[in-house]
CSV table of C-alpha atoms and ligand atoms in Angstrom, one decimal:
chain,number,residue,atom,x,y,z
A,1,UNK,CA,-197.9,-165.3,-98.5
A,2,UNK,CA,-197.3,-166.3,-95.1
A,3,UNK,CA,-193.7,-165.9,-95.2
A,4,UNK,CA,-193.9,-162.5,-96.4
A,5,UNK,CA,-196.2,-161.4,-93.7
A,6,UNK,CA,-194.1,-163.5,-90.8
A,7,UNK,CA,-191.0,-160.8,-90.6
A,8,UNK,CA,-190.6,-158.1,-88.3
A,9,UNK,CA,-188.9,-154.8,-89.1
A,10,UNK,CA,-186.4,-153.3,-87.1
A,11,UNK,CA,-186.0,-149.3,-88.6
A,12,UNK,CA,-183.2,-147.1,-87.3
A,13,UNK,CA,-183.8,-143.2,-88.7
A,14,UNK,CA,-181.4,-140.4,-88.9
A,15,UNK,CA,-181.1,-136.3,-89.3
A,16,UNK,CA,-177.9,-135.4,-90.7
A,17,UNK,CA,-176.6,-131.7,-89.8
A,18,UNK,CA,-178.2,-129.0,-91.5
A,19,UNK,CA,-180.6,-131.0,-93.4
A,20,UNK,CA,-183.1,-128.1,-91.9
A,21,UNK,CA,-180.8,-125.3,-93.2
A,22,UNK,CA,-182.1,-122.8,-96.1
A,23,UNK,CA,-179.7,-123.7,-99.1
A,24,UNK,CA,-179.3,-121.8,-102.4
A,25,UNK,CA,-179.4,-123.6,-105.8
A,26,UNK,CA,-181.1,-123.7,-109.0
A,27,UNK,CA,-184.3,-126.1,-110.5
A,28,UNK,CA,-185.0,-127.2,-113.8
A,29,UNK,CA,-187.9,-129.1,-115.0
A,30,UNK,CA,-188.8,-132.3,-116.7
A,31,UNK,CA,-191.6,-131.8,-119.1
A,32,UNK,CA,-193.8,-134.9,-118.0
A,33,UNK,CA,-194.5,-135.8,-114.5
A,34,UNK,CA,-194.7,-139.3,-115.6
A,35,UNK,CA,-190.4,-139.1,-116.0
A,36,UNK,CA,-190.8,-138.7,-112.3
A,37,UNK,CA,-193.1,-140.9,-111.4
A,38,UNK,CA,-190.6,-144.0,-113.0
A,39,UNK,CA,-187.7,-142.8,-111.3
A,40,UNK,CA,-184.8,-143.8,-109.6
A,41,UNK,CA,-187.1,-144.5,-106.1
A,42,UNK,CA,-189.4,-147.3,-107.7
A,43,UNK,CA,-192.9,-145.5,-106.6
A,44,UNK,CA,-194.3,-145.9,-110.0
A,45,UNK,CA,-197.9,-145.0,-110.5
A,46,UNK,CA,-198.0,-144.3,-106.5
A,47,UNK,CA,-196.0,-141.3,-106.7
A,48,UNK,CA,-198.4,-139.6,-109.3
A,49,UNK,CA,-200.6,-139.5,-105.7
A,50,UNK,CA,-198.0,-138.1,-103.6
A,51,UNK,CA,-198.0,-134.5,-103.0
A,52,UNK,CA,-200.3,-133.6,-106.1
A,53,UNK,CA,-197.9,-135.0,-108.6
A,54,UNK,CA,-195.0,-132.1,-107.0
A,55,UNK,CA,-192.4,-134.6,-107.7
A,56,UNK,CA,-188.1,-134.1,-107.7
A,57,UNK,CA,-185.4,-135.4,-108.9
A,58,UNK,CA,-182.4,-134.8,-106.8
A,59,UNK,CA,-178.8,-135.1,-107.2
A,60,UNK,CA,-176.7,-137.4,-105.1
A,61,UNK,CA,-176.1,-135.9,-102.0
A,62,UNK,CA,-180.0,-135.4,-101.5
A,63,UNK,CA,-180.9,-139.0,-102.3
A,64,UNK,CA,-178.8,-140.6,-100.8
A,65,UNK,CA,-178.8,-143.8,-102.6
A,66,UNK,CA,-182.3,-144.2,-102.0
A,67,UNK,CA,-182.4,-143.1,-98.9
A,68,UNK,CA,-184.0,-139.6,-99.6
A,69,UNK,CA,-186.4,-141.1,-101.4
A,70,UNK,CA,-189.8,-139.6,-99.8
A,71,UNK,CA,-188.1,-136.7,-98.1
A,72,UNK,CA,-189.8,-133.2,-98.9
A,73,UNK,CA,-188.9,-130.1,-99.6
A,74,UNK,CA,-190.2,-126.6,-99.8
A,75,UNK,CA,-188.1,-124.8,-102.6
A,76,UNK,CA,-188.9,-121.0,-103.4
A,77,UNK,CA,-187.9,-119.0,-106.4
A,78,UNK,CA,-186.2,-115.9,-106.1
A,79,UNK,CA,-187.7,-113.8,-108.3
A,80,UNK,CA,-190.3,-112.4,-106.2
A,81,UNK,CA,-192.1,-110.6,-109.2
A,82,UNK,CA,-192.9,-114.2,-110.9
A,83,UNK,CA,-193.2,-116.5,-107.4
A,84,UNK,CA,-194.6,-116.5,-104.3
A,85,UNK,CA,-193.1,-116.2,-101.2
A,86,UNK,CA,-193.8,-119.9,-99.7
A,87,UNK,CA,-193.2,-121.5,-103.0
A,88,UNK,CA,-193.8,-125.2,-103.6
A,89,UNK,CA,-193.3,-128.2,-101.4
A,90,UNK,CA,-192.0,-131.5,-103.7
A,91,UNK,CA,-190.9,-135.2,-102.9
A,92,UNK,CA,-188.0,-136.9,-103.9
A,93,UNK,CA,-188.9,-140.1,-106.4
A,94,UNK,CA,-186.0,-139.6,-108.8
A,95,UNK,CA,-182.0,-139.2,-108.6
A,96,UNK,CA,-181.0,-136.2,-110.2
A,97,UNK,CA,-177.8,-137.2,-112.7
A,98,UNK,CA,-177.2,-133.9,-114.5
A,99,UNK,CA,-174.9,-132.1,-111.7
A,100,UNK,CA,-176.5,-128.7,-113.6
A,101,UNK,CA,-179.2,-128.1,-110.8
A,102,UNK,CA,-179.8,-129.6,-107.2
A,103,UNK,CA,-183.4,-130.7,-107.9
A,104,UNK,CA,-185.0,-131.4,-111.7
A,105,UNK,CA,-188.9,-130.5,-110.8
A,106,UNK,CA,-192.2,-131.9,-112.2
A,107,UNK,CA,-193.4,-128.8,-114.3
A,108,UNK,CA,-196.7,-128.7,-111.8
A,109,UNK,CA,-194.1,-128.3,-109.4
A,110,UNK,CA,-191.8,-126.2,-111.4
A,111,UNK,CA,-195.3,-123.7,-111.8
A,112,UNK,CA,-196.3,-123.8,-108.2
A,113,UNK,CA,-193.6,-121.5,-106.8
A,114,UNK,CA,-195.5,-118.8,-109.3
A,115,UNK,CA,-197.7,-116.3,-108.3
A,116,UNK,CA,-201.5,-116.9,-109.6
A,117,UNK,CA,-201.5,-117.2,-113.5
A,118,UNK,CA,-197.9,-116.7,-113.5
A,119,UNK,CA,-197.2,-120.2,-114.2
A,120,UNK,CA,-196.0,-120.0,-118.1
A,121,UNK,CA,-193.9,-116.4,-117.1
A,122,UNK,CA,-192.0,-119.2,-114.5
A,123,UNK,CA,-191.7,-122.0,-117.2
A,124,UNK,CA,-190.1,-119.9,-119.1
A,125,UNK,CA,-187.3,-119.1,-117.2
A,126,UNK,CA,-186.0,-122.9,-117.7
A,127,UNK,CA,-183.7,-122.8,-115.0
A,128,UNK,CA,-185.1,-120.5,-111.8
A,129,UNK,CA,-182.6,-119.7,-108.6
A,130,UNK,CA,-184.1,-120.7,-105.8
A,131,UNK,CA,-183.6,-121.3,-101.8
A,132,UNK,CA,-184.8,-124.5,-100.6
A,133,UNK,CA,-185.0,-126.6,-97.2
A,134,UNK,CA,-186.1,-129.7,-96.0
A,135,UNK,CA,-189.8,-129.7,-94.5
A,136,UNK,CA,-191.7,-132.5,-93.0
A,137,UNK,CA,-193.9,-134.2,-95.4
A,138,UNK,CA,-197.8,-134.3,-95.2
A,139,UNK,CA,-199.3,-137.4,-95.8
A,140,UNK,CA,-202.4,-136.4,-94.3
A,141,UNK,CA,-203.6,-139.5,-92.4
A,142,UNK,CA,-201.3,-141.9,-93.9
A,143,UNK,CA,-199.0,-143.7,-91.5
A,144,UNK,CA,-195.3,-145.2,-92.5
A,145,UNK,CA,-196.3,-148.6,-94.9
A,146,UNK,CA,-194.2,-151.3,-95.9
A,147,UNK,CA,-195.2,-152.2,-99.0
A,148,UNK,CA,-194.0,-155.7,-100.6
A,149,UNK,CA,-193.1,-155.2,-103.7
A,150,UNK,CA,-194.7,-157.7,-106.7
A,151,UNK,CA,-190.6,-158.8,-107.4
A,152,UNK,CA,-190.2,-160.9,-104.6
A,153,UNK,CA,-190.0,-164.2,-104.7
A,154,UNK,CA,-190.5,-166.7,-101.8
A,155,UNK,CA,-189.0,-167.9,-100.4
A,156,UNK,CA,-185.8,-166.2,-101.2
A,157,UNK,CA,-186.1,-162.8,-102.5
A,158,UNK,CA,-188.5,-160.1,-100.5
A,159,UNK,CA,-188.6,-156.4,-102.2
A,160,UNK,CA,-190.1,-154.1,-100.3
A,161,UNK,CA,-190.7,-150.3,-100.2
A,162,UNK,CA,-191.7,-147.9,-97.4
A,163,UNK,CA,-194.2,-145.4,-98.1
A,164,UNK,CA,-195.6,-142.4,-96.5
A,165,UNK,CA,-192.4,-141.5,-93.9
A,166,UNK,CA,-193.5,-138.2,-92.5
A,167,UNK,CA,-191.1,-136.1,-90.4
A,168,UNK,CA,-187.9,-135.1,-91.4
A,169,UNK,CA,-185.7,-138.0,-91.0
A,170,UNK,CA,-184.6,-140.9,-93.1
A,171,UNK,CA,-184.6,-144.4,-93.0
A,172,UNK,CA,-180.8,-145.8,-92.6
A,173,UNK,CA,-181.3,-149.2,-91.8
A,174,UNK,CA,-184.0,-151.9,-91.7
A,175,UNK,CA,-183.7,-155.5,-89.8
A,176,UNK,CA,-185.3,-157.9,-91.2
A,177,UNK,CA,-186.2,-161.2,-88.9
A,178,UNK,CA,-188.2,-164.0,-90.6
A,179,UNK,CA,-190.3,-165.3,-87.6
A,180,UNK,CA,-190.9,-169.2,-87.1
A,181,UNK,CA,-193.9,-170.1,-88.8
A,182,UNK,CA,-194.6,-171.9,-85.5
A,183,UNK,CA,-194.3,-168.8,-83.9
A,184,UNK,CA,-196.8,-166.8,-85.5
A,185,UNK,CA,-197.6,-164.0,-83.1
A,186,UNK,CA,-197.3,-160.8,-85.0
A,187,UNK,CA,-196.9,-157.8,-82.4
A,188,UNK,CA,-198.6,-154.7,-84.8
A,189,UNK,CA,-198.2,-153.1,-81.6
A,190,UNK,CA,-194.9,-152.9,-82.1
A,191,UNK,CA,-195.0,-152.8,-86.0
A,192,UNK,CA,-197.8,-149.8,-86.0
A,193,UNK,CA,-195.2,-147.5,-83.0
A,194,UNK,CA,-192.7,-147.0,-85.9
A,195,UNK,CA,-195.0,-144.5,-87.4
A,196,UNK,CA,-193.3,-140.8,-87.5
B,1,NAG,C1,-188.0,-111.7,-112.8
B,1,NAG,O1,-188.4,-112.3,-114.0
B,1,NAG,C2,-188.9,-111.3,-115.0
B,1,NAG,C3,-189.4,-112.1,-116.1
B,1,NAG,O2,-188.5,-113.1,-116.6
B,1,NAG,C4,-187.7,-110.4,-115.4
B,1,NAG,O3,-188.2,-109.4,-116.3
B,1,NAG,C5,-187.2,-109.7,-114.1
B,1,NAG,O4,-186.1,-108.9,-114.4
B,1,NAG,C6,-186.8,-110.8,-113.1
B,1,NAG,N1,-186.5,-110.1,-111.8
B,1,NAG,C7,-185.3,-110.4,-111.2
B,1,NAG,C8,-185.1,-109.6,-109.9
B,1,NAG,O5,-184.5,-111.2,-111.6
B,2,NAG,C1,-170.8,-131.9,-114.5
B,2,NAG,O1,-170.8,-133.0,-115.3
B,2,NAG,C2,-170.0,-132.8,-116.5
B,2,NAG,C3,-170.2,-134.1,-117.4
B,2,NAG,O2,-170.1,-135.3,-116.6
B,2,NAG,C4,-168.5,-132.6,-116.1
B,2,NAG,O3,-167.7,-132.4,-117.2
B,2,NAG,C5,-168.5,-131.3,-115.2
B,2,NAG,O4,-167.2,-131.1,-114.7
B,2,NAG,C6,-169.4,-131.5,-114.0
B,2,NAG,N1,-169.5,-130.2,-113.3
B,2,NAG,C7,-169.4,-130.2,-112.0
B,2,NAG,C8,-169.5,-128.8,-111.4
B,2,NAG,O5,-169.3,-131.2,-111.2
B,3,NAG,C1,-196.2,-155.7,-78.3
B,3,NAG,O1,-195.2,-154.7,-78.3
B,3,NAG,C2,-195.4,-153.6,-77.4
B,3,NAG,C3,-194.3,-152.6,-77.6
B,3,NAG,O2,-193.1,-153.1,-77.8
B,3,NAG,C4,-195.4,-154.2,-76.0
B,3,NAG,O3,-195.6,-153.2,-75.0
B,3,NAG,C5,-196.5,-155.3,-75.9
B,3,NAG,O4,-196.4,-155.8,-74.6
B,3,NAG,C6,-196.3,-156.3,-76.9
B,3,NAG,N1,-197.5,-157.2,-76.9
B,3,NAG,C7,-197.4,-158.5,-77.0
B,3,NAG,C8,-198.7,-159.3,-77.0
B,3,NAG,O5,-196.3,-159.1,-77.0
């Protein structure tokens, strides 16, 4: 246990151009949430919390291998007669591999961009055009968490997963420096400032 707590992360975040831009695409849905919730970003049970269970799935570009996991999104539909105007805000916890649509939606998701009690009328459709852009995400008062993840293995494997990134940037690259046992002065001064 030691070990695992004795390292110091380094992060370095980025905004690629137009991340922020409105973009035009189409959603589908995946029946269960739950499809989500095992995806592609390893949040398991976690990411049934996130968000009210508004997960995504999305295709390669947007995830980045793994590195748009967590981002969020506000995606509206543009049938104005079915869905509201602000639509629905999702996280990414999946990669998206059918190239059909940008983002496959949890179906609480997929039913949030309605208008009240309109939610079947937008199931319905299957596959809805929508605009979407990036948006901060809203963790509340949840700060940026390294979690270590139950894989690891001391002292030569260490898994770990970052949860709750606000803002509207990614995480491109973490250093990892395993401090002398000896040495064991943890700065969470430093650790807590890499909140966004
Ligand atoms: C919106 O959806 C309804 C129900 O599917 C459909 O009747 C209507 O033509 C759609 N409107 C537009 C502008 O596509
Ligand atoms: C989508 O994937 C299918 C099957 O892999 C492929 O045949 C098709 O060309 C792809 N379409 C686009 C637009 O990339
Ligand atoms: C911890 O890190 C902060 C920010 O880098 C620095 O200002 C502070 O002096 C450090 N504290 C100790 C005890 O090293």
């Amino acid at each position: 246990m030691g070990l695992f707590l004795c390292v110091l992360f380094f992060l370095v975040f980025s905004a690629t151009a137009c991340d922020r831009c409105v973009h035009q695409t189409k959603v589908a849905y995946f029946s269960s949430a739950s499809a989500l919730s095992a995806g592609a970003c390893g949040y398991s049970s976690l990411a049934i919390d996130f968000n009210g269970g508004q997960l995504a799935a999305a295709v390669p570009s947007l995830y980045k291998d793994g590195a748009g996991c967590g981002a969020c999104f506000q995606i509206r539909c543009k049938n104005t007669t079915l869905c509201t105007e602000e639509g629905t805000r999702v996280i990414v916890t999946d990669l998206n591999r059918n190239n059909r649509t940008d983002f496959v939606l949890s179906s609480r998701a997929f039913m949030a961009m309605a208008h009240k009690g309109m939610g079947q009328n937008v199931l319905k459709l299957g596959i809805a055009d929508v605009e979407y852009k990036r948006v901060p995400c809203d963790y509340k008062n949840k700060n940026l968490a390294v979690r270590v993840e139950e894989s690891s293995q001391k002292p030569n494997y260490l898994a770990i997963k970052f949860l709750y990134q606000g803002g509207q940037t990614e995480i491109v690259a973490v250093d990892v420096a395993q401090v002398n046992r000896k040495l064991y002065h943890l700065n969470t001064t430093a650790i807590g400032s890499y909140e966004s």
